[in-house]
Structure formats: structure tokens, C-alpha cells
Coordinates of N, CA and C in Angstrom, one line a residue:
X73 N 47.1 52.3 -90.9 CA 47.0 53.5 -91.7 C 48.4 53.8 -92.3
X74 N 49.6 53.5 -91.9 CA 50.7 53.8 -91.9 C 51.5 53.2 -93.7
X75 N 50.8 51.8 -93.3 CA 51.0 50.5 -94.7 C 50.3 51.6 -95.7
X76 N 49.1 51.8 -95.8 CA 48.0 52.2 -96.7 C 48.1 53.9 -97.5
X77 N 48.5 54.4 -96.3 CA 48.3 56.0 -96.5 C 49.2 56.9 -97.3
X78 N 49.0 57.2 -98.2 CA 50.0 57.3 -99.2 C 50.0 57.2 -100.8
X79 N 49.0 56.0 -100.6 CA 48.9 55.2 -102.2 C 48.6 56.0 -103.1
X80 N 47.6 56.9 -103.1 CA 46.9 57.9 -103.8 C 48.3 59.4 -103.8
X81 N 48.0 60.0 -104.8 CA 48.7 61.2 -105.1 C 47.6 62.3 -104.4
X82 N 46.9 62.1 -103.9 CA 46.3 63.3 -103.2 C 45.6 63.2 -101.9
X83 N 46.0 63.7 -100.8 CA 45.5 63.8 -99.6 C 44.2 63.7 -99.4
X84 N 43.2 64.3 -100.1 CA 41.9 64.5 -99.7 C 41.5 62.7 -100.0
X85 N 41.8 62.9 -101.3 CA 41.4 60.8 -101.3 C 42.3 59.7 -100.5
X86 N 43.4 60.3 -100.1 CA 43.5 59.1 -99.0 C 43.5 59.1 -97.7
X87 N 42.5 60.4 -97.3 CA 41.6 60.3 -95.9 C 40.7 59.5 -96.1
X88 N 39.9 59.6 -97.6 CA 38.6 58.6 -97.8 C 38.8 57.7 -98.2
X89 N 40.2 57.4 -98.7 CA 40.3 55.7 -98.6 C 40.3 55.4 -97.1
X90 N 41.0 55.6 -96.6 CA 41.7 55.5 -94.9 C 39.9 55.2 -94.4
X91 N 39.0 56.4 -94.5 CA 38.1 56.3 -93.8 C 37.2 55.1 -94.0
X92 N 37.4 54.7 -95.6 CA 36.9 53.9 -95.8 C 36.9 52.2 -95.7
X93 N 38.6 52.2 -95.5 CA 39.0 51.0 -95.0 C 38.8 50.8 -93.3
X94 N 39.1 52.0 -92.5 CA 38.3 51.7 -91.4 C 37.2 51.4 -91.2
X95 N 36.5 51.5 -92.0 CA 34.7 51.4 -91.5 C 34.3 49.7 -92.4
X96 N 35.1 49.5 -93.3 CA 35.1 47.5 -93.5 C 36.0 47.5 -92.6
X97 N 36.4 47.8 -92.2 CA 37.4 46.6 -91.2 C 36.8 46.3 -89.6
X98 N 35.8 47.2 -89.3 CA 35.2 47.8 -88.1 C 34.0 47.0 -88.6
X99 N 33.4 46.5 -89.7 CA 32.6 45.9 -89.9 C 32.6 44.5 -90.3
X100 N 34.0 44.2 -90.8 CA 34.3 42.2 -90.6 C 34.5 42.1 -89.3
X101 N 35.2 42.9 -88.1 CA 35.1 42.4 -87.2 C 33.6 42.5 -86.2
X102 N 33.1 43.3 -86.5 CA 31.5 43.1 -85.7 C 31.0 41.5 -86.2
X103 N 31.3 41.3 -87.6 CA 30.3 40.0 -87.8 C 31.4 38.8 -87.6
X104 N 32.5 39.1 -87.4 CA 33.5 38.1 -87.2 C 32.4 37.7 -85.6
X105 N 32.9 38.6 -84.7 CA 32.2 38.3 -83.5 C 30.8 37.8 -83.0
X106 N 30.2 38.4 -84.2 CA 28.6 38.2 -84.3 C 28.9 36.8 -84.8
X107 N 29.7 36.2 -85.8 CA 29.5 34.7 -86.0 C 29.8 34.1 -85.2
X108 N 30.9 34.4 -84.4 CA 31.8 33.4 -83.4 C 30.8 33.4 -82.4
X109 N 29.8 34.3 -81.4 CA 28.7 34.4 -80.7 C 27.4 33.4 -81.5
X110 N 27.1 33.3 -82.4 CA 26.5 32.6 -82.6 C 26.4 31.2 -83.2
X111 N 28.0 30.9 -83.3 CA 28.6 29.6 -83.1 C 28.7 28.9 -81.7
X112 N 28.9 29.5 -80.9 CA 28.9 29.4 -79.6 C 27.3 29.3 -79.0
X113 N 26.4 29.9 -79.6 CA 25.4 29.9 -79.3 C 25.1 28.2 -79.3
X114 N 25.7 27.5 -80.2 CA 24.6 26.4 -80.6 C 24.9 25.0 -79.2
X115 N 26.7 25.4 -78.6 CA 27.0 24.4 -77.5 C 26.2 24.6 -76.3
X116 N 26.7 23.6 -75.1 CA 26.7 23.9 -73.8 C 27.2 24.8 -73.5
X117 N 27.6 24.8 -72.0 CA 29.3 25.7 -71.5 C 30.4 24.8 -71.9
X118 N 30.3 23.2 -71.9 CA 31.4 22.4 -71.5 C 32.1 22.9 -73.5
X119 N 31.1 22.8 -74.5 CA 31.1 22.7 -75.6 C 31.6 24.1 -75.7
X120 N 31.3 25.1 -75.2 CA 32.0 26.8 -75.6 C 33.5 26.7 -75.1
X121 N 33.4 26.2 -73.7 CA 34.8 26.4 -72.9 C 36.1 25.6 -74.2
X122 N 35.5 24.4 -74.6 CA 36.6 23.3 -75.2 C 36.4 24.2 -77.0
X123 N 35.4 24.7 -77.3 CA 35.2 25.6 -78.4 C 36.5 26.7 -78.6
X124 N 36.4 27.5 -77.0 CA 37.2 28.7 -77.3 C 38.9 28.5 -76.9
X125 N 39.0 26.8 -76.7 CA 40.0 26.6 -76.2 C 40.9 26.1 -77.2
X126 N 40.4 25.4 -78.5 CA 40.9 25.3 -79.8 C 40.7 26.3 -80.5
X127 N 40.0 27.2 -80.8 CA 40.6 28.1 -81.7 C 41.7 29.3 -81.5
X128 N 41.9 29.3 -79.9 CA 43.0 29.5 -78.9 C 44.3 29.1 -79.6
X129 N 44.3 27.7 -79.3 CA 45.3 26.8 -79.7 C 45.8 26.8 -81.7
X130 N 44.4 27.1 -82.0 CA 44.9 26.8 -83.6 C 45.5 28.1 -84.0
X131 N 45.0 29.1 -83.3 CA 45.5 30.7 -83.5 C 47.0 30.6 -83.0
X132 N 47.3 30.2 -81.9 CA 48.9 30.5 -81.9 C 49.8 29.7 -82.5
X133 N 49.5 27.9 -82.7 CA 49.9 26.9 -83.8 C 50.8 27.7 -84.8
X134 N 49.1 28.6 -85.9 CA 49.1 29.1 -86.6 C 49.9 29.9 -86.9
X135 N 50.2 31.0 -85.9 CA 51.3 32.3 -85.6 C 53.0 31.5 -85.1
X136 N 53.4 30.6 -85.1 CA 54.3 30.0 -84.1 C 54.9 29.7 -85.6
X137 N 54.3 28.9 -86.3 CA 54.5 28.2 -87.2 C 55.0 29.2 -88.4
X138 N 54.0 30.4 -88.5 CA 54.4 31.2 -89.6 C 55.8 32.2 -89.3
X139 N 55.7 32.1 -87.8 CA 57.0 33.2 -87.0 C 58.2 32.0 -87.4
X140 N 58.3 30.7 -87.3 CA 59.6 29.3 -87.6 C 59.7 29.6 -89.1
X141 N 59.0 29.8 -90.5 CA 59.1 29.8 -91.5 C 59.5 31.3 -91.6
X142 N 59.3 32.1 -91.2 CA 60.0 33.7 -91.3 C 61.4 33.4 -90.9
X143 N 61.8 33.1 -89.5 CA 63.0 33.4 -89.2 C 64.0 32.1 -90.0
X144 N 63.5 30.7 -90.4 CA 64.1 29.9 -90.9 C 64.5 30.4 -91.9
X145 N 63.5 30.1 -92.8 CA 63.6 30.1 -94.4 C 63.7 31.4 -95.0
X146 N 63.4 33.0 -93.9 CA 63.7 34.1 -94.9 C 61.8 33.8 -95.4
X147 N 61.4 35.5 -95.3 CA 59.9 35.7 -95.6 C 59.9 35.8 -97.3
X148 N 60.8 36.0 -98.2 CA 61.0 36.1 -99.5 C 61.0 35.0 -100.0
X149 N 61.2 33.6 -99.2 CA 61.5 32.7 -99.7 C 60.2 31.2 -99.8
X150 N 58.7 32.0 -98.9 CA 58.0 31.2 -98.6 C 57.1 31.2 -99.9
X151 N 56.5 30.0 -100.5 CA 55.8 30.5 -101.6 C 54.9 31.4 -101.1
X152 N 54.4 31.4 -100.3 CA 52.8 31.7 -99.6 C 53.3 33.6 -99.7
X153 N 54.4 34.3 -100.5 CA 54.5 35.8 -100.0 C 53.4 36.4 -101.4
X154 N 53.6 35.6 -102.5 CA 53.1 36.2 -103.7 C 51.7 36.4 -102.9
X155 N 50.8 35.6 -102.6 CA 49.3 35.5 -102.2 C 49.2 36.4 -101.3
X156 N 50.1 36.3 -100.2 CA 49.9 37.5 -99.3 C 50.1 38.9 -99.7
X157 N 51.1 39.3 -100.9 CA 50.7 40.5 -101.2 C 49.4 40.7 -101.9
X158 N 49.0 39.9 -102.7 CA 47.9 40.0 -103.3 C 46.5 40.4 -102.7
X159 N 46.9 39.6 -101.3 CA 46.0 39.4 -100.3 C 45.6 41.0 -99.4
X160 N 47.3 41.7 -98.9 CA 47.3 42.7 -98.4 C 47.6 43.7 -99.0
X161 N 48.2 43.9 -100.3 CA 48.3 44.8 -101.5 C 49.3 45.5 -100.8
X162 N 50.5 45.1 -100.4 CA 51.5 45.5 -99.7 C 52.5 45.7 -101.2
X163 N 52.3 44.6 -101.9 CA 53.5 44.5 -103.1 C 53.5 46.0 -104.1
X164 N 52.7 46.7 -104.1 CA 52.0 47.8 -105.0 C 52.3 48.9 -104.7
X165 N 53.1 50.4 -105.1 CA 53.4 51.0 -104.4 C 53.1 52.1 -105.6
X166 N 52.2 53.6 -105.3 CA 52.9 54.3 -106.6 C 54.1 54.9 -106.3
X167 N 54.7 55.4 -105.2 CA 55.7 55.9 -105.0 C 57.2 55.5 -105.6
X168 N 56.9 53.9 -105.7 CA 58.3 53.2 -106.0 C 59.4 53.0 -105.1
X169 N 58.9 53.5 -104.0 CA 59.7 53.4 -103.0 C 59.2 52.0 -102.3
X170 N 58.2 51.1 -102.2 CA 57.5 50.2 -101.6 C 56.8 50.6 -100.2
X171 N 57.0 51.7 -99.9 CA 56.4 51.9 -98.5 C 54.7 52.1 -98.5
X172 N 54.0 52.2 -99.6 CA 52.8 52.7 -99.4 C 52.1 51.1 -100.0
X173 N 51.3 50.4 -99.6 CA 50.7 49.2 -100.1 C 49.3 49.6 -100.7
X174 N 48.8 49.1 -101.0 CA 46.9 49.2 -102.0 C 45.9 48.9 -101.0
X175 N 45.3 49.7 -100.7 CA 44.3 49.7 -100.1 C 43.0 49.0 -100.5
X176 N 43.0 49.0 -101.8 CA 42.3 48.4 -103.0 C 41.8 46.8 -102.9
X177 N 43.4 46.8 -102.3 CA 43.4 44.6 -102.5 C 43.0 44.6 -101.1
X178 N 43.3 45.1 -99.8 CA 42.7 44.9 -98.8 C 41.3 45.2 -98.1
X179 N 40.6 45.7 -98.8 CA 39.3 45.9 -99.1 C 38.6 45.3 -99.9
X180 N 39.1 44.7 -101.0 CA 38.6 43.6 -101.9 C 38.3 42.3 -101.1
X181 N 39.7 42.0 -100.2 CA 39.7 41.0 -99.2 C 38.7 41.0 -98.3
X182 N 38.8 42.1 -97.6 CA 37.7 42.2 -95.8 C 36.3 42.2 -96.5
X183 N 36.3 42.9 -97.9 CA 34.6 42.4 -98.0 C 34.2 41.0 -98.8
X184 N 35.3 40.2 -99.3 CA 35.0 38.9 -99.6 C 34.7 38.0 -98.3
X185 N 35.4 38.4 -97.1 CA 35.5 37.7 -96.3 C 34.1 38.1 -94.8
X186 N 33.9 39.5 -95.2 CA 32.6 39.8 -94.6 C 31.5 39.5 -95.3
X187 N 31.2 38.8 -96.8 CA 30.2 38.4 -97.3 C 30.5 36.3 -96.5
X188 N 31.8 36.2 -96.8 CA 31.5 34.8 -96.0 C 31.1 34.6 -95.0
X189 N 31.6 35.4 -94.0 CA 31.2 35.2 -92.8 C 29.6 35.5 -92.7
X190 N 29.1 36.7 -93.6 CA 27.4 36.5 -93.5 C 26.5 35.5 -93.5
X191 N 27.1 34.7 -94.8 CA 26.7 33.6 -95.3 C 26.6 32.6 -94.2
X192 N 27.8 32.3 -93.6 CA 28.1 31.5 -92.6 C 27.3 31.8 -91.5
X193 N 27.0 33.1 -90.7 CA 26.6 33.4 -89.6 C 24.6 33.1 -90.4
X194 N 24.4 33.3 -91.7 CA 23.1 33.6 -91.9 C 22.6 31.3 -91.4
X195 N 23.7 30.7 -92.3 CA 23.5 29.2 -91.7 C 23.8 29.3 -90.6
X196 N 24.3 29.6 -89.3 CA 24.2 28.8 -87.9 C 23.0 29.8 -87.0
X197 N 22.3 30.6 -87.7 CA 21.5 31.1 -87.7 C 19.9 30.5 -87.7
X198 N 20.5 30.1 -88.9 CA 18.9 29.3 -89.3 C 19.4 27.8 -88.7
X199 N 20.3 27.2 -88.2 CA 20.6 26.0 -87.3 C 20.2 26.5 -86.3
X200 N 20.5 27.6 -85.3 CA 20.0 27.8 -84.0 C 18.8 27.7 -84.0
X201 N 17.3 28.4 -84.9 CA 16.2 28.7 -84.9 C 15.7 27.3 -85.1
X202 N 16.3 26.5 -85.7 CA 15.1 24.9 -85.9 C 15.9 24.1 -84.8
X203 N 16.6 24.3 -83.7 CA 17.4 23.8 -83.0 C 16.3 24.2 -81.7
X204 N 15.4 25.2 -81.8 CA 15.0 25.8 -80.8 C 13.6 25.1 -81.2

């Protein structure tokens, strides 16, 4: 709320932004978990245990590797910053001061990415049911 709150020139609209970005974001992660539960659904135990044990591994990889290119290379210097503001609307400020990011772009994001994941959970969905 801290990144986001602000953007707007008036208070009453950036509670309802605020409110609003909480309730996608409260809702990619329900179906985040609702997909990962029914990805899981389709193994054994041996197949969930070795399941939740690589995406474990690819999650901190992932984090290790982006924390070595911050402190190496300087975060201004990775190509990958343009996309991530784009991504988290961090670059965007009306203040001019840079402290307030767009709520706009990260909402555009969590619901592209809560329409994927539907899509995705609506296939392992219909794989579990002809599996059964």
C-alpha cells in the first residue's frame, strides 16, 4: 500500500484504488493455490513431495540469482528493470518525486495473470476429471 498510495490527487480514490488492488491480489492468490492444489491433485505423494520440492528449489534459484545481479551489476543496470516497471508501475509517479508507483499497471498485471492461471487450472481440471 505504501508503493501505490498516493498516485491519485485525492484520497477518497486512492482508498478505492487500494481497496481495489487488494481484492485482485487476494484473488490471484486464491487461484494461484487453487491451481497449485490441483496440479498436485493429478500425482501420488512421491510425485507431490518431489513436485513441491522443485518449485522450492526453482523459487530460491530464482531469488539468489536476481539478489547476485542487484548487488553485482547495480539494479539500474539489468536490462530486465524497464519490464519490471512496466510490470509493477513503480516507474510512474504523479508527484515527481518517484515515491508513489501506478496501481494501474499492477492490476493490469494480477488480472492477466489471474485469467492465466484460470485457463491453466480450467485444463488440469478437465485432465483430472477424464483421469478419474
Amino acid at each position: 500500500m505504501n508503493l501505490y498510495f498516493g498516485f491519485f490527487n485525492n484520497n477518497i480514490i486512492n482508498f478505492i484504488s487500494m481497496f481495489i488492488i487488494g481484492f485482485i491480489t487476494i484473488f490471484f492468490i486464491m487461484i494461484l493455490f487453487n491451481t497449485l492444489g490441483t496440479f498436485l491433485s493429478l500425482f501420488n505423494v512421491l510425485g507431490k513431495i518431489i513436485t513441491l520440492i522443485s518449485i522450492y528449489a526453482i523459487t530460491h534459484i530464482m531469488t539468489m540469482a536476481f539478489v547476485f545481479y542487484y548487488f553485482v551489476f547495480g539494479f539500474k543496470n539489468i536490462n530486465l528493470q524497464p519490464t519490471f516497471d512496466l510490470i509493477t508501475g513503480l516507474n510512474a509517479s504523479t508527484a515527481g518525486d518517484g515515491n508513489n508507483g501506478n496501481p494501474i499497471s499492477i492490476a493490469i498485471t494480477l488480472i492477466l495473470l489471474t485469467c492465466l492461471l484460470l485457463f491453466i487450472n480450467y485444463k488440469l481440471t478437465k485432465k483430472s476429471q477424464v483421469r478419474k
